[in-house]
mmCIF file of C-alpha atoms and ligand atoms in Angstrom:
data_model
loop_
_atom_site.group_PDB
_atom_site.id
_atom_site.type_symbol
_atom_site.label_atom_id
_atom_site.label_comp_id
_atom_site.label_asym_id
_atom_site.label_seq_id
_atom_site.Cartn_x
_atom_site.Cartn_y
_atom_site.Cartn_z
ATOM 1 C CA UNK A 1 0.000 0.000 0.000
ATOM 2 C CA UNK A 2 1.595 3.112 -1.328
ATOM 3 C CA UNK A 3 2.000 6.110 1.905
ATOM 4 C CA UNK A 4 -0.394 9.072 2.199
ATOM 5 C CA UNK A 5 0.944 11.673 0.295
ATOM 6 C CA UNK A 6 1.013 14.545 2.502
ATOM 7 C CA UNK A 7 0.620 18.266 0.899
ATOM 8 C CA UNK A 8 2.927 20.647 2.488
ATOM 9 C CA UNK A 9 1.533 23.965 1.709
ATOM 10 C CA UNK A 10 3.408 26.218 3.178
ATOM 11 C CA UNK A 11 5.314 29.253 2.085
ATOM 12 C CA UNK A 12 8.990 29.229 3.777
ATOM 13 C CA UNK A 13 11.180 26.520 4.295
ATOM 14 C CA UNK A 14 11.046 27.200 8.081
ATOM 15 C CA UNK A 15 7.582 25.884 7.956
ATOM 16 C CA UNK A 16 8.125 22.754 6.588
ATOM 17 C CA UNK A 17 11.440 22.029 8.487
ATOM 18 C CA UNK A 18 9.625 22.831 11.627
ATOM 19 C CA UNK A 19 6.777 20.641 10.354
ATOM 20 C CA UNK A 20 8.668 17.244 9.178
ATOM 21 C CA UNK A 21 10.770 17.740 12.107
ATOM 22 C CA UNK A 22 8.161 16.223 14.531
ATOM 23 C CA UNK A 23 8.011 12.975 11.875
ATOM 24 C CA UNK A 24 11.011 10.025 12.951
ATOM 25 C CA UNK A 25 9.780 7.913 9.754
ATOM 26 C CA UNK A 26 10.163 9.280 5.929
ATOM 27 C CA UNK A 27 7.200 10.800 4.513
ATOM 28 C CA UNK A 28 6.002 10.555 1.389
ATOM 29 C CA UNK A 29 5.491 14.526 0.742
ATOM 30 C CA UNK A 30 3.557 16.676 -1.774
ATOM 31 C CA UNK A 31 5.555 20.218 -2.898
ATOM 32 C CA UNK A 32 3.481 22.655 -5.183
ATOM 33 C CA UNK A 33 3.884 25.508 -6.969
ATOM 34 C CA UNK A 34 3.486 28.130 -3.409
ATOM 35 C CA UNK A 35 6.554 26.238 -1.834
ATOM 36 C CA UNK A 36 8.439 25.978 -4.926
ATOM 37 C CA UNK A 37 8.385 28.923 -6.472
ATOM 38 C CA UNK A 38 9.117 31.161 -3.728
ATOM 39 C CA UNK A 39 12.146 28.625 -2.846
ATOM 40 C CA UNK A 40 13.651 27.629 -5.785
ATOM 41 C CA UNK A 41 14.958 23.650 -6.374
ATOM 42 C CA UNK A 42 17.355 23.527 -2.912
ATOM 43 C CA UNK A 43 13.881 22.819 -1.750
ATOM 44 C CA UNK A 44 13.709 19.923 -2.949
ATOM 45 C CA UNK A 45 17.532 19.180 -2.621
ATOM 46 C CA UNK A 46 16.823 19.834 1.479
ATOM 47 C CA UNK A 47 13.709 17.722 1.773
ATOM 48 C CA UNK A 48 15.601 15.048 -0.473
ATOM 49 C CA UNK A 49 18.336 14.659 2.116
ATOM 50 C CA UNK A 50 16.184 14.986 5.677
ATOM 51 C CA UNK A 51 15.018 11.336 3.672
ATOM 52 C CA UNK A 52 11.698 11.991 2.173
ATOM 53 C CA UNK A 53 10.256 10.959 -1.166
ATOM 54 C CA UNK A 54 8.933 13.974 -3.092
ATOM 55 C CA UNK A 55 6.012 14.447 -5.423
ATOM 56 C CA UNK A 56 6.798 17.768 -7.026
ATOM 57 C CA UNK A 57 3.408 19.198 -8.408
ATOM 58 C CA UNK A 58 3.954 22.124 -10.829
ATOM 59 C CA UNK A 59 1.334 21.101 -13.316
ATOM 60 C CA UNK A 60 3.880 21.727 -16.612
ATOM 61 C CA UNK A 61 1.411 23.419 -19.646
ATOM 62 C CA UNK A 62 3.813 24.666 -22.416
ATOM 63 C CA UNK A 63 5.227 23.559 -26.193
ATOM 64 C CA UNK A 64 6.228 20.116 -26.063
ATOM 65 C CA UNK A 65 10.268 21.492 -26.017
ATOM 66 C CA UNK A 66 9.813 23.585 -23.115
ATOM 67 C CA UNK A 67 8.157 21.380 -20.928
ATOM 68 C CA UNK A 68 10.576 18.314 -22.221
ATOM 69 C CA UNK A 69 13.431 20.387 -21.124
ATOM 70 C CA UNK A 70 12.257 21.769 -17.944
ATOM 71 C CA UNK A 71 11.788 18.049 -17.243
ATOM 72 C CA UNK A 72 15.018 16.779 -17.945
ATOM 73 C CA UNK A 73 15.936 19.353 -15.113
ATOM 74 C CA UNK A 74 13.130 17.741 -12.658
ATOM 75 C CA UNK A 75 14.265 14.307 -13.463
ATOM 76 C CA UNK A 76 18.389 14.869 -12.521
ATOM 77 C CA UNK A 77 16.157 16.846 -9.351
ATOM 78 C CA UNK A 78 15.299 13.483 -8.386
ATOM 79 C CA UNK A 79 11.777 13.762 -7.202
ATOM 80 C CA UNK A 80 9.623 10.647 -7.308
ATOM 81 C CA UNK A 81 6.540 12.245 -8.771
ATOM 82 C CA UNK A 82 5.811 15.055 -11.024
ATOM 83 C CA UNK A 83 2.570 16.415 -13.135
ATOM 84 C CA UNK A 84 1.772 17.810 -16.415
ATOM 85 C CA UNK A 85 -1.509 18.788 -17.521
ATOM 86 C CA UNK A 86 -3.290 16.657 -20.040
ATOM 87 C CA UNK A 87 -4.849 19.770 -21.581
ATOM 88 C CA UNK A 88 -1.060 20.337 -23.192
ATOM 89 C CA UNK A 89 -1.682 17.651 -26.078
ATOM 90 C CA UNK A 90 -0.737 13.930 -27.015
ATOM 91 C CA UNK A 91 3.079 15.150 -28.393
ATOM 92 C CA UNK A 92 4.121 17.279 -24.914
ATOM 93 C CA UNK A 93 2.819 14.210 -22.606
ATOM 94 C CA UNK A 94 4.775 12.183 -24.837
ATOM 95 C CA UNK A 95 8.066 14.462 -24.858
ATOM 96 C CA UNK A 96 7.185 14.982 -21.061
ATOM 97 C CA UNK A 97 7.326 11.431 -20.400
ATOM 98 C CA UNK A 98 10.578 10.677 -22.480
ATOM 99 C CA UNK A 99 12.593 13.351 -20.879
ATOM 100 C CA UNK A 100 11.602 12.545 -17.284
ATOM 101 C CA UNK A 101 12.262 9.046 -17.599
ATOM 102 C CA UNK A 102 15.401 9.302 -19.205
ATOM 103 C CA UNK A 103 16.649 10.876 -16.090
ATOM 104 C CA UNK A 104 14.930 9.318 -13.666
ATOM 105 C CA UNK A 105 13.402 5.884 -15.540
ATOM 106 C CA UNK A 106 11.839 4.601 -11.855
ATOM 107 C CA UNK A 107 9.915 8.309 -11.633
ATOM 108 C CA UNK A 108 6.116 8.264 -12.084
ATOM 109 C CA UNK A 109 4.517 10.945 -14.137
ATOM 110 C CA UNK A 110 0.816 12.003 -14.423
ATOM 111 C CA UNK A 111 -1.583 14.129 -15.859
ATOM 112 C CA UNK A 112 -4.235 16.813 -14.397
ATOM 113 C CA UNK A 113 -6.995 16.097 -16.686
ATOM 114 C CA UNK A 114 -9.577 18.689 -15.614
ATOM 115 C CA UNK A 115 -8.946 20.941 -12.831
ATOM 116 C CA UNK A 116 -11.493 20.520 -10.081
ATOM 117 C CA UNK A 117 -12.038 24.565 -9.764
ATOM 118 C CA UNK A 118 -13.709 23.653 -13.501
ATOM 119 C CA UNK A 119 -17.292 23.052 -13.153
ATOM 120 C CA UNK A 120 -19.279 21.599 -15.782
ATOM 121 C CA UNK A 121 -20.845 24.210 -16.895
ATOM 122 C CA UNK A 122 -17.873 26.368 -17.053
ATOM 123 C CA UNK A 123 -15.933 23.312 -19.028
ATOM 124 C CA UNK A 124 -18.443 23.416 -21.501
ATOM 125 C CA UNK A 125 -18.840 26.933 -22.203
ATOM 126 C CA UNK A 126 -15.230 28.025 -22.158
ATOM 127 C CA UNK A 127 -13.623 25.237 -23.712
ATOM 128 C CA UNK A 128 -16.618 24.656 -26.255
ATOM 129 C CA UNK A 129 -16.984 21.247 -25.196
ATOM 130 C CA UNK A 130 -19.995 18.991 -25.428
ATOM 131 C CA UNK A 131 -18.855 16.231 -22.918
ATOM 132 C CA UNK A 132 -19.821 15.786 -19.657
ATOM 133 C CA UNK A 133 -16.661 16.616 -16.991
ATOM 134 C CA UNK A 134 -16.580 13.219 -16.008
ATOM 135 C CA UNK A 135 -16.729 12.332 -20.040
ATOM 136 C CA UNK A 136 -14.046 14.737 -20.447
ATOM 137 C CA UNK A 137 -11.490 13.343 -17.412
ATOM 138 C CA UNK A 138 -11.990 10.058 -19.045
ATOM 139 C CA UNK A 139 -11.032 11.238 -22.160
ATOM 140 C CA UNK A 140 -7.917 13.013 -21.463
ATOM 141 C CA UNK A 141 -6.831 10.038 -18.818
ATOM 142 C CA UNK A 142 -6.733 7.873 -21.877
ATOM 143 C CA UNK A 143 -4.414 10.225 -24.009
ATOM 144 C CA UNK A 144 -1.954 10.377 -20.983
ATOM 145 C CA UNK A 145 -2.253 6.549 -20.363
ATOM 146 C CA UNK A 146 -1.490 6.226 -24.679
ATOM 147 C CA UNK A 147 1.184 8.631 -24.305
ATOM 148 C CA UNK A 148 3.292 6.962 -21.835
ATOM 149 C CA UNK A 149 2.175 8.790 -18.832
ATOM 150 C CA UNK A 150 1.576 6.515 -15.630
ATOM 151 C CA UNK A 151 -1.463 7.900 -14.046
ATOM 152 C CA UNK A 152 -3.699 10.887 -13.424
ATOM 153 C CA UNK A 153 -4.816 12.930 -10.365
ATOM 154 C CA UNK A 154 -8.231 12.544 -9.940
ATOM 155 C CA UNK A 155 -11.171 12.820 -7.239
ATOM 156 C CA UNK A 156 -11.468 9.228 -5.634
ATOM 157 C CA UNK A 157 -14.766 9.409 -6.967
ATOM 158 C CA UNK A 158 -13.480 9.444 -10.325
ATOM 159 C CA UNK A 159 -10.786 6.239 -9.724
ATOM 160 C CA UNK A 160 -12.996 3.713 -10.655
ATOM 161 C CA UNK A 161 -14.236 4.851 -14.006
ATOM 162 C CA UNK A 162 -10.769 5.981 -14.720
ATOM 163 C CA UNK A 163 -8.911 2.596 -13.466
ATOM 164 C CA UNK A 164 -12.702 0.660 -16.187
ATOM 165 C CA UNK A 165 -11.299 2.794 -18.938
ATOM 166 C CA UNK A 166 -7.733 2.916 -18.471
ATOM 167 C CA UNK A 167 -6.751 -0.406 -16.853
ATOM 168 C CA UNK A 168 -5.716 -1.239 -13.056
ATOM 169 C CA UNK A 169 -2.228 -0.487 -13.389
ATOM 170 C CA UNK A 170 -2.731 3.090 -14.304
ATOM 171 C CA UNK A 171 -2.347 5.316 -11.109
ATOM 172 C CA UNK A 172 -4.940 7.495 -9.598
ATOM 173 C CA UNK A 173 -3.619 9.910 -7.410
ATOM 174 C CA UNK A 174 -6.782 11.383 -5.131
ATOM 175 C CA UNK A 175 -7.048 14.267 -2.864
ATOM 176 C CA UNK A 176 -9.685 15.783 -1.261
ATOM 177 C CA UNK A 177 -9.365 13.251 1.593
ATOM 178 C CA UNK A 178 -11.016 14.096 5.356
ATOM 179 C CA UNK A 179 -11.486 12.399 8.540
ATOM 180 C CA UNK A 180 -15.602 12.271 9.165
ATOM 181 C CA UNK A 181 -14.728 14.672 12.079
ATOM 182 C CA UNK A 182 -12.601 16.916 9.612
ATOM 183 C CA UNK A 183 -13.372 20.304 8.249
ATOM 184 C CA UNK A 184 -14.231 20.129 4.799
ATOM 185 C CA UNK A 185 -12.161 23.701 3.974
ATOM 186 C CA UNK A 186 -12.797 24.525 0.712
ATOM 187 C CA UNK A 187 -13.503 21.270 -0.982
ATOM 188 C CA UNK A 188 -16.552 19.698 -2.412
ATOM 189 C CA UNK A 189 -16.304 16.360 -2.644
ATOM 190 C CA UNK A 190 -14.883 15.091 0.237
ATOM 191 C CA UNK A 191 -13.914 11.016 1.089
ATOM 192 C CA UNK A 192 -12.476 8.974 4.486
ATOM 193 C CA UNK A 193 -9.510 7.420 3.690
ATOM 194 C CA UNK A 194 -11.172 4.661 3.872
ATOM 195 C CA UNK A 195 -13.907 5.364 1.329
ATOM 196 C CA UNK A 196 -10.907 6.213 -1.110
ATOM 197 C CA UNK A 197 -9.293 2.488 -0.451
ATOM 198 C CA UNK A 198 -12.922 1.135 -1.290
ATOM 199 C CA UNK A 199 -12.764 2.720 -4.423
ATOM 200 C CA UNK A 200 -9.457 2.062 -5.518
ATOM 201 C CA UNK A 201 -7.474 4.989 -5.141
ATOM 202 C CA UNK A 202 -3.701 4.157 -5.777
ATOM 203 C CA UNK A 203 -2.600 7.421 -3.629
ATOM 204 C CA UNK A 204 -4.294 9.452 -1.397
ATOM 205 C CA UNK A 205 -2.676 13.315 -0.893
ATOM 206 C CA UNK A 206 -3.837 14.692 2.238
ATOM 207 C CA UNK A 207 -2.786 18.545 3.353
ATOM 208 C CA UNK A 208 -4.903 20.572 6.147
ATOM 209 C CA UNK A 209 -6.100 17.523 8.560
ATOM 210 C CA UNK A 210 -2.708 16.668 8.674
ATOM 211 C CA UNK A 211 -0.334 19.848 8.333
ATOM 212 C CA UNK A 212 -3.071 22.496 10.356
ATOM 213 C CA UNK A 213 -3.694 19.361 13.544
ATOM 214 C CA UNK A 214 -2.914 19.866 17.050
ATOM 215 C CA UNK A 215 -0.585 16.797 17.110
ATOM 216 C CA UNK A 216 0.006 16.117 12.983
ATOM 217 C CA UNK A 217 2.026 12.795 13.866
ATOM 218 C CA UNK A 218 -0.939 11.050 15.833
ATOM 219 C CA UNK A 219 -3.427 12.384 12.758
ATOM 220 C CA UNK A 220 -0.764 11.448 10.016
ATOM 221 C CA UNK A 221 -0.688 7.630 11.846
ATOM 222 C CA UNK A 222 -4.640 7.398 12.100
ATOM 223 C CA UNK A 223 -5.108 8.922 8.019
ATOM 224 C CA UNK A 224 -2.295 5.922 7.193
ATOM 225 C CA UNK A 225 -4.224 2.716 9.100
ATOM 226 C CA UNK A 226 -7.830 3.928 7.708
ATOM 227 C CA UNK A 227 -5.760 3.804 4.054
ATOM 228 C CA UNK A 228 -4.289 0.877 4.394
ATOM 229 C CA UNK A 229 -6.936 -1.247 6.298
ATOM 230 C CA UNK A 230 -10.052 -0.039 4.907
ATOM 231 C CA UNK A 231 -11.915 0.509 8.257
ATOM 232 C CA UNK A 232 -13.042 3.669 9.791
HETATM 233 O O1 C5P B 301 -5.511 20.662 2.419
HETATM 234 P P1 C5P B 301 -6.075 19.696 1.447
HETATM 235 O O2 C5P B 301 -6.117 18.261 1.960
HETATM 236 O O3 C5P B 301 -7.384 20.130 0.849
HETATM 237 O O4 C5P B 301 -4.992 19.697 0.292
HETATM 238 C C1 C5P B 301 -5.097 18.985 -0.871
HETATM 239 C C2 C5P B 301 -3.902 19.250 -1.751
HETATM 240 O O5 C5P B 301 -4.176 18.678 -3.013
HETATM 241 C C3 C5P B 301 -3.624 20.734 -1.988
HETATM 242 O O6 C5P B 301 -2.217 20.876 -2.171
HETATM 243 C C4 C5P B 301 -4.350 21.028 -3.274
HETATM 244 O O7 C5P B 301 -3.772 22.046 -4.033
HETATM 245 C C5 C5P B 301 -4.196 19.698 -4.010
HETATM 246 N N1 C5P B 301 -5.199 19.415 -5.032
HETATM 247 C C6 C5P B 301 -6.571 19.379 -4.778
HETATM 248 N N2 C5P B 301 -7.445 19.068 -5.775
HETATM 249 C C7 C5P B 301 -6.980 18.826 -6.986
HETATM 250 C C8 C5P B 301 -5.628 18.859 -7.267
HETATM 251 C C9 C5P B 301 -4.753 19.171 -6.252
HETATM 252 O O8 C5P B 301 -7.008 19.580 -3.660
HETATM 253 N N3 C5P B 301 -7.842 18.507 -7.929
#
């Protein structure tokens, strides 16, 4: 059973030392764009060596040469997972893909299909599309899965259709996780960690009942035994 992934979104680098400091075992741990860009790659470099495994999200949109360069850099980073979005065509997934791998062949890449700030409605009438969303996650997990790509990050809700269409193997990688006694903050469509083993979620990423707790390590430790057992 593959660790939480835990979202560390914090600004300074005194946050999450102060943070991961309280953990004696190696986290798997999510770094996005507010962490990263104020911080620059020695980041990654510092969370590397304290011994934790790194999924770098950055959700990479550009020409297919761009984004295959910038990941060549991301792959000699060595982080363990990184993101594209789908929305960036069938050649820069592939290029994506090619570049990470060659640098770090036992990385896992995957897509953002739609973002989950895109309702319907909006989906339809901005990008002048006639599917439904959950038509239109399906469709762009199965251009990631043909271009190589290993999975896509998804709402456990969405794992099983996506795991019917695309196969078992590929990876869904789910937050929007909370404890029943959690606040939902500002997402929709909450699951247990439980719920999101049920329905076959290959990751979960959990951030605010984890990094905002009174005691993160005792919520971190109850999060990872409803994951991995199932039970509430
Ligand atoms: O604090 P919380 O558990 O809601 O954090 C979830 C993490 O997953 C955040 O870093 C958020 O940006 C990210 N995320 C999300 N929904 C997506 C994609 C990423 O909540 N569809």
């Amino acid at each position: 059973m593959n660790r939480p992934i835990i979202a560390l979104d914090f600004g300074t680098m005194a946050e999450v030392q102060q943070f991961l400091d309280k953990f004696e075992e190696p986290l798997f741990v999510k770094v996005g764009m507010e962490l990263y860009l104020q911080n620059g790659p020695n980041i990654i470099r510092e969370i590397r060596a304290m011994g934790h495994d790194i999924f770098l999200d950055l959700k990479l949109h550009d020409i297919p040469n761009t984004v295959g360069r910038a990941m060549e850099g991301l792959g000699r980073l060595d982080v363990q997972m990184t993101n594209v979005h789908a929305q960036g065509g069938t050649p820069m997934m592939k290029r994506a893909a090619e570049s990470f791998k060659d640098h770090n062949p036992d990385g896992t890449l995957i897509a953002v299909t739609q973002l989950t700030s895109t309702s319907e409605e909006m989906m339809q009438s901005e990008q002048k599309s006639s599917l439904t969303l959950d038509e239109s996650v399906i469709h762009y997990a199965q251009l990631a899965k043909d271009a190589g790509l290993d999975g896509v990050v998804s709402s456990p809700l969405e794992s099983a259709l996506i795991h019917e269409a695309c196969g078992t193997g590929f990876l869904t990688v789910t937050p929007g996780i909370r404890l029943t006694e959690d606040s939902t903050d500002d997402q929709s469509r909450v699951v247990t960690p439980s719920k999101a083993h049920h329905l076959g979620s290959d990751y979960i990423v959990v951030g605010r009942p984890v990094t905002q707790a009174d005691d993160p390590v005792a919520r971190y430790a109850q999060i990872k035994e409803q994951w991995e057992s199932g039970e509430e």
